[in-house]
C-alpha cells in the first residue's frame, strides 16, 4: 500500500485528510463528484458476520463469523430525505433487487467508519484536472 501511495504522489496525485462528516459527503456530491468508498458491509447491509463453510460458501454466523468489508460508489444525495444514492457492484445484495438503492446518510457514515475493522474505511474522490486556457499570441503588424 505504501508503494502504491508513493507512485500516486510521484505521478501528481494528492492525498487529503479530512474529518468524515455529512457536510463533506454532501459537498462532494452536490459538486457532481461520485465517491468510491470502502465500508463495513456487515453494518451497511445489517447482516450477521460471515464465515465460509467447508465448500467455500458464505454462511451468516454472528457467533463464529467475521465482519465483512465492501466497496460501493456514493453517487447522489437527496436533501429532503437525507439519503445517499448507492451504486453497488454486488448482485444479489441484501439491500435491493438491483444495484442502486438509497441509504440514510448517517447509516452510511457509520458503515464507512466501521470499515476500519476490515481495513476498508476510506474514500476516494477523483477530481478532474483544471482546464488550462492557452495564451493567445498577439500579432503585431
PDB file of C-alpha atoms in Angstrom:
ATOM      1  CA  UNK A   1       0.000   0.000   0.000  1.00  0.00           C
ATOM      2  CA  UNK A   2       2.832   2.396   0.829  1.00  0.00           C
ATOM      3  CA  UNK A   3       4.479   1.824  -2.579  1.00  0.00           C
ATOM      4  CA  UNK A   4       1.164   2.479  -4.315  1.00  0.00           C
ATOM      5  CA  UNK A   5       0.753   5.745  -2.392  1.00  0.00           C
ATOM      6  CA  UNK A   6       4.273   6.794  -3.362  1.00  0.00           C
ATOM      7  CA  UNK A   7       3.598   6.076  -7.071  1.00  0.00           C
ATOM      8  CA  UNK A   8       0.349   8.023  -6.817  1.00  0.00           C
ATOM      9  CA  UNK A   9       2.135  11.023  -5.306  1.00  0.00           C
ATOM     10  CA  UNK A  10       5.039  10.842  -7.787  1.00  0.00           C
ATOM     11  CA  UNK A  11       2.529  10.992 -10.646  1.00  0.00           C
ATOM     12  CA  UNK A  12       0.976  14.179  -9.311  1.00  0.00           C
ATOM     13  CA  UNK A  13      -1.715  12.751  -7.046  1.00  0.00           C
ATOM     14  CA  UNK A  14      -2.657  14.434  -3.815  1.00  0.00           C
ATOM     15  CA  UNK A  15      -3.840  12.868  -0.571  1.00  0.00           C
ATOM     16  CA  UNK A  16      -6.137  14.937   1.618  1.00  0.00           C
ATOM     17  CA  UNK A  17      -7.259  14.014   5.118  1.00  0.00           C
ATOM     18  CA  UNK A  18     -10.485  15.472   6.459  1.00  0.00           C
ATOM     19  CA  UNK A  19     -12.954  14.541   9.171  1.00  0.00           C
ATOM     20  CA  UNK A  20     -15.718  12.334   7.826  1.00  0.00           C
ATOM     21  CA  UNK A  21     -18.858  14.449   8.144  1.00  0.00           C
ATOM     22  CA  UNK A  22     -22.227  14.667   6.482  1.00  0.00           C
ATOM     23  CA  UNK A  23     -21.210  18.099   5.172  1.00  0.00           C
ATOM     24  CA  UNK A  24     -18.120  16.660   3.455  1.00  0.00           C
ATOM     25  CA  UNK A  25     -20.144  13.973   1.664  1.00  0.00           C
ATOM     26  CA  UNK A  26     -22.952  16.374   0.697  1.00  0.00           C
ATOM     27  CA  UNK A  27     -20.464  18.946  -0.614  1.00  0.00           C
ATOM     28  CA  UNK A  28     -18.694  16.431  -2.839  1.00  0.00           C
ATOM     29  CA  UNK A  29     -21.944  15.006  -4.196  1.00  0.00           C
ATOM     30  CA  UNK A  30     -23.506  18.415  -4.913  1.00  0.00           C
ATOM     31  CA  UNK A  31     -20.361  19.244  -6.924  1.00  0.00           C
ATOM     32  CA  UNK A  32     -21.138  16.193  -9.063  1.00  0.00           C
ATOM     33  CA  UNK A  33     -18.226  14.136  -7.709  1.00  0.00           C
ATOM     34  CA  UNK A  34     -19.025  10.468  -7.035  1.00  0.00           C
ATOM     35  CA  UNK A  35     -17.234   8.863  -4.094  1.00  0.00           C
ATOM     36  CA  UNK A  36     -15.729   5.378  -4.115  1.00  0.00           C
ATOM     37  CA  UNK A  37     -15.753   4.177  -0.527  1.00  0.00           C
ATOM     38  CA  UNK A  38     -14.765   1.135   1.466  1.00  0.00           C
ATOM     39  CA  UNK A  39     -17.052   0.326   4.352  1.00  0.00           C
ATOM     40  CA  UNK A  40     -18.453  -2.322   6.637  1.00  0.00           C
ATOM     41  CA  UNK A  41     -20.863  -4.395   4.559  1.00  0.00           C
ATOM     42  CA  UNK A  42     -21.965  -6.081   7.763  1.00  0.00           C
ATOM     43  CA  UNK A  43     -23.217  -2.734   9.090  1.00  0.00           C
ATOM     44  CA  UNK A  44     -24.473  -1.326   5.770  1.00  0.00           C
ATOM     45  CA  UNK A  45     -26.494  -4.445   4.928  1.00  0.00           C
ATOM     46  CA  UNK A  46     -27.430  -5.101   8.587  1.00  0.00           C
ATOM     47  CA  UNK A  47     -26.415  -8.716   8.174  1.00  0.00           C
ATOM     48  CA  UNK A  48     -24.743 -11.085  10.625  1.00  0.00           C
ATOM     49  CA  UNK A  49     -20.993 -11.629  10.491  1.00  0.00           C
ATOM     50  CA  UNK A  50     -19.785 -14.094   7.867  1.00  0.00           C
ATOM     51  CA  UNK A  51     -17.737 -17.272   7.661  1.00  0.00           C
ATOM     52  CA  UNK A  52     -17.026 -19.832   4.947  1.00  0.00           C
ATOM     53  CA  UNK A  53     -18.404 -23.353   5.167  1.00  0.00           C
ATOM     54  CA  UNK A  54     -16.440 -26.424   4.038  1.00  0.00           C
ATOM     55  CA  UNK A  55     -17.333 -25.834   0.374  1.00  0.00           C
ATOM     56  CA  UNK A  56     -16.301 -22.165   0.472  1.00  0.00           C
ATOM     57  CA  UNK A  57     -19.875 -20.833   0.560  1.00  0.00           C
ATOM     58  CA  UNK A  58     -20.542 -17.798   2.772  1.00  0.00           C
ATOM     59  CA  UNK A  59     -22.575 -18.539   5.882  1.00  0.00           C
ATOM     60  CA  UNK A  60     -24.023 -15.799   8.073  1.00  0.00           C
ATOM     61  CA  UNK A  61     -22.893 -16.536  11.630  1.00  0.00           C
ATOM     62  CA  UNK A  62     -22.721 -13.783  14.275  1.00  0.00           C
ATOM     63  CA  UNK A  63     -21.013 -16.085  16.774  1.00  0.00           C
ATOM     64  CA  UNK A  64     -18.191 -17.599  14.689  1.00  0.00           C
ATOM     65  CA  UNK A  65     -18.127 -15.212  11.737  1.00  0.00           C
ATOM     66  CA  UNK A  66     -16.108 -12.107  10.956  1.00  0.00           C
ATOM     67  CA  UNK A  67     -17.215  -8.640   9.849  1.00  0.00           C
ATOM     68  CA  UNK A  68     -17.184  -8.141   6.096  1.00  0.00           C
ATOM     69  CA  UNK A  69     -15.844  -5.168   4.147  1.00  0.00           C
ATOM     70  CA  UNK A  70     -17.034  -3.981   0.746  1.00  0.00           C
ATOM     71  CA  UNK A  71     -16.663  -1.117  -1.745  1.00  0.00           C
ATOM     72  CA  UNK A  72     -19.522   0.924  -3.212  1.00  0.00           C
ATOM     73  CA  UNK A  73     -19.917   4.204  -5.073  1.00  0.00           C
ATOM     74  CA  UNK A  74     -21.880   7.012  -3.450  1.00  0.00           C
ATOM     75  CA  UNK A  75     -23.457   8.656  -6.478  1.00  0.00           C
ATOM     76  CA  UNK A  76     -26.066  11.099  -5.220  1.00  0.00           C
ATOM     77  CA  UNK A  77     -27.806  12.799  -2.328  1.00  0.00           C
ATOM     78  CA  UNK A  78     -31.486  13.546  -1.628  1.00  0.00           C
ATOM     79  CA  UNK A  79     -31.576  16.631   0.598  1.00  0.00           C
ATOM     80  CA  UNK A  80     -35.218  16.222   1.712  1.00  0.00           C
ATOM     81  CA  UNK A  81     -34.949  12.525   2.602  1.00  0.00           C
ATOM     82  CA  UNK A  82     -31.331  12.863   3.814  1.00  0.00           C
ATOM     83  CA  UNK A  83     -30.389   9.747   1.901  1.00  0.00           C
ATOM     84  CA  UNK A  84     -27.448   8.888  -0.288  1.00  0.00           C
ATOM     85  CA  UNK A  85     -27.719   7.019  -3.575  1.00  0.00           C
ATOM     86  CA  UNK A  86     -25.507   3.927  -3.649  1.00  0.00           C
ATOM     87  CA  UNK A  87     -24.226   2.083  -6.716  1.00  0.00           C
ATOM     88  CA  UNK A  88     -23.273  -1.395  -5.529  1.00  0.00           C
ATOM     89  CA  UNK A  89     -21.384  -3.972  -7.638  1.00  0.00           C
ATOM     90  CA  UNK A  90     -22.655  -6.891  -5.521  1.00  0.00           C
ATOM     91  CA  UNK A  91     -25.508  -8.880  -7.022  1.00  0.00           C
ATOM     92  CA  UNK A  92     -27.542 -10.137  -5.406  1.00  0.00           C
ATOM     93  CA  UNK A  93     -27.160  -7.891  -2.394  1.00  0.00           C
ATOM     94  CA  UNK A  94     -29.204  -7.731   0.804  1.00  0.00           C
ATOM     95  CA  UNK A  95     -30.291  -4.106   0.217  1.00  0.00           C
ATOM     96  CA  UNK A  96     -32.047  -4.238  -3.115  1.00  0.00           C
ATOM     97  CA  UNK A  97     -33.056  -6.319  -6.107  1.00  0.00           C
ATOM     98  CA  UNK A  98     -30.864  -4.040  -8.201  1.00  0.00           C
ATOM     99  CA  UNK A  99     -27.513  -2.368  -7.871  1.00  0.00           C
ATOM    100  CA  UNK A 100     -28.806   1.112  -6.992  1.00  0.00           C
ATOM    101  CA  UNK A 101     -30.521   1.962  -3.726  1.00  0.00           C
ATOM    102  CA  UNK A 102     -30.826   4.713  -1.119  1.00  0.00           C
ATOM    103  CA  UNK A 103     -29.301   4.659   2.373  1.00  0.00           C
ATOM    104  CA  UNK A 104     -29.694   7.231   5.166  1.00  0.00           C
ATOM    105  CA  UNK A 105     -26.589   9.436   5.270  1.00  0.00           C
ATOM    106  CA  UNK A 106     -25.986   8.759   8.978  1.00  0.00           C
ATOM    107  CA  UNK A 107     -26.052   4.987   8.384  1.00  0.00           C
ATOM    108  CA  UNK A 108     -23.591   5.348   5.512  1.00  0.00           C
ATOM    109  CA  UNK A 109     -21.164   7.370   7.653  1.00  0.00           C
ATOM    110  CA  UNK A 110     -21.300   4.729  10.394  1.00  0.00           C
ATOM    111  CA  UNK A 111     -20.697   1.962   7.828  1.00  0.00           C
ATOM    112  CA  UNK A 112     -17.636   3.805   6.477  1.00  0.00           C
ATOM    113  CA  UNK A 113     -16.228   4.374   9.957  1.00  0.00           C
ATOM    114  CA  UNK A 114     -16.813   0.755  10.969  1.00  0.00           C
ATOM    115  CA  UNK A 115     -14.920  -0.261   7.846  1.00  0.00           C
ATOM    116  CA  UNK A 116     -11.805   0.219   9.976  1.00  0.00           C
ATOM    117  CA  UNK A 117     -12.469  -3.284  11.362  1.00  0.00           C
ATOM    118  CA  UNK A 118     -11.815  -4.807   7.922  1.00  0.00           C
ATOM    119  CA  UNK A 119      -9.237  -2.224   6.734  1.00  0.00           C
ATOM    120  CA  UNK A 120     -11.801  -0.807   4.300  1.00  0.00           C
ATOM    121  CA  UNK A 121     -12.520   2.596   5.883  1.00  0.00           C
ATOM    122  CA  UNK A 122     -11.595   5.029   3.119  1.00  0.00           C
ATOM    123  CA  UNK A 123     -12.995   7.289   0.446  1.00  0.00           C
ATOM    124  CA  UNK A 124     -11.621   8.075  -2.979  1.00  0.00           C
ATOM    125  CA  UNK A 125     -12.714  11.127  -4.929  1.00  0.00           C
ATOM    126  CA  UNK A 126     -11.170  11.826  -8.301  1.00  0.00           C
ATOM    127  CA  UNK A 127     -11.201  15.495  -9.174  1.00  0.00           C
ATOM    128  CA  UNK A 128     -10.850  16.475 -12.822  1.00  0.00           C
ATOM    129  CA  UNK A 129      -7.755  18.471 -13.632  1.00  0.00           C
ATOM    130  CA  UNK A 130      -8.370  22.173 -14.007  1.00  0.00           C
ATOM    131  CA  UNK A 131      -8.654  23.227 -17.621  1.00  0.00           C
ATOM    132  CA  UNK A 132      -5.737  25.433 -18.530  1.00  0.00           C
ATOM    133  CA  UNK A 133      -6.505  28.098 -21.016  1.00  0.00           C
ATOM    134  CA  UNK A 134      -3.992  28.601 -23.780  1.00  0.00           C
ATOM    135  CA  UNK A 135      -2.488  32.008 -24.020  1.00  0.00           C
ATOM    136  CA  UNK A 136      -3.118  33.681 -27.332  1.00  0.00           C
ATOM    137  CA  UNK A 137      -0.150  35.190 -29.032  1.00  0.00           C
ATOM    138  CA  UNK A 138      -0.755  38.730 -30.073  1.00  0.00           C
ATOM    139  CA  UNK A 139       0.291  39.564 -33.592  1.00  0.00           C
ATOM    140  CA  UNK A 140       1.770  42.960 -34.293  1.00  0.00           C
ATOM    141  CA  UNK A 141       1.921  44.376 -37.742  1.00  0.00           C
TER     142      UNK A 141
END
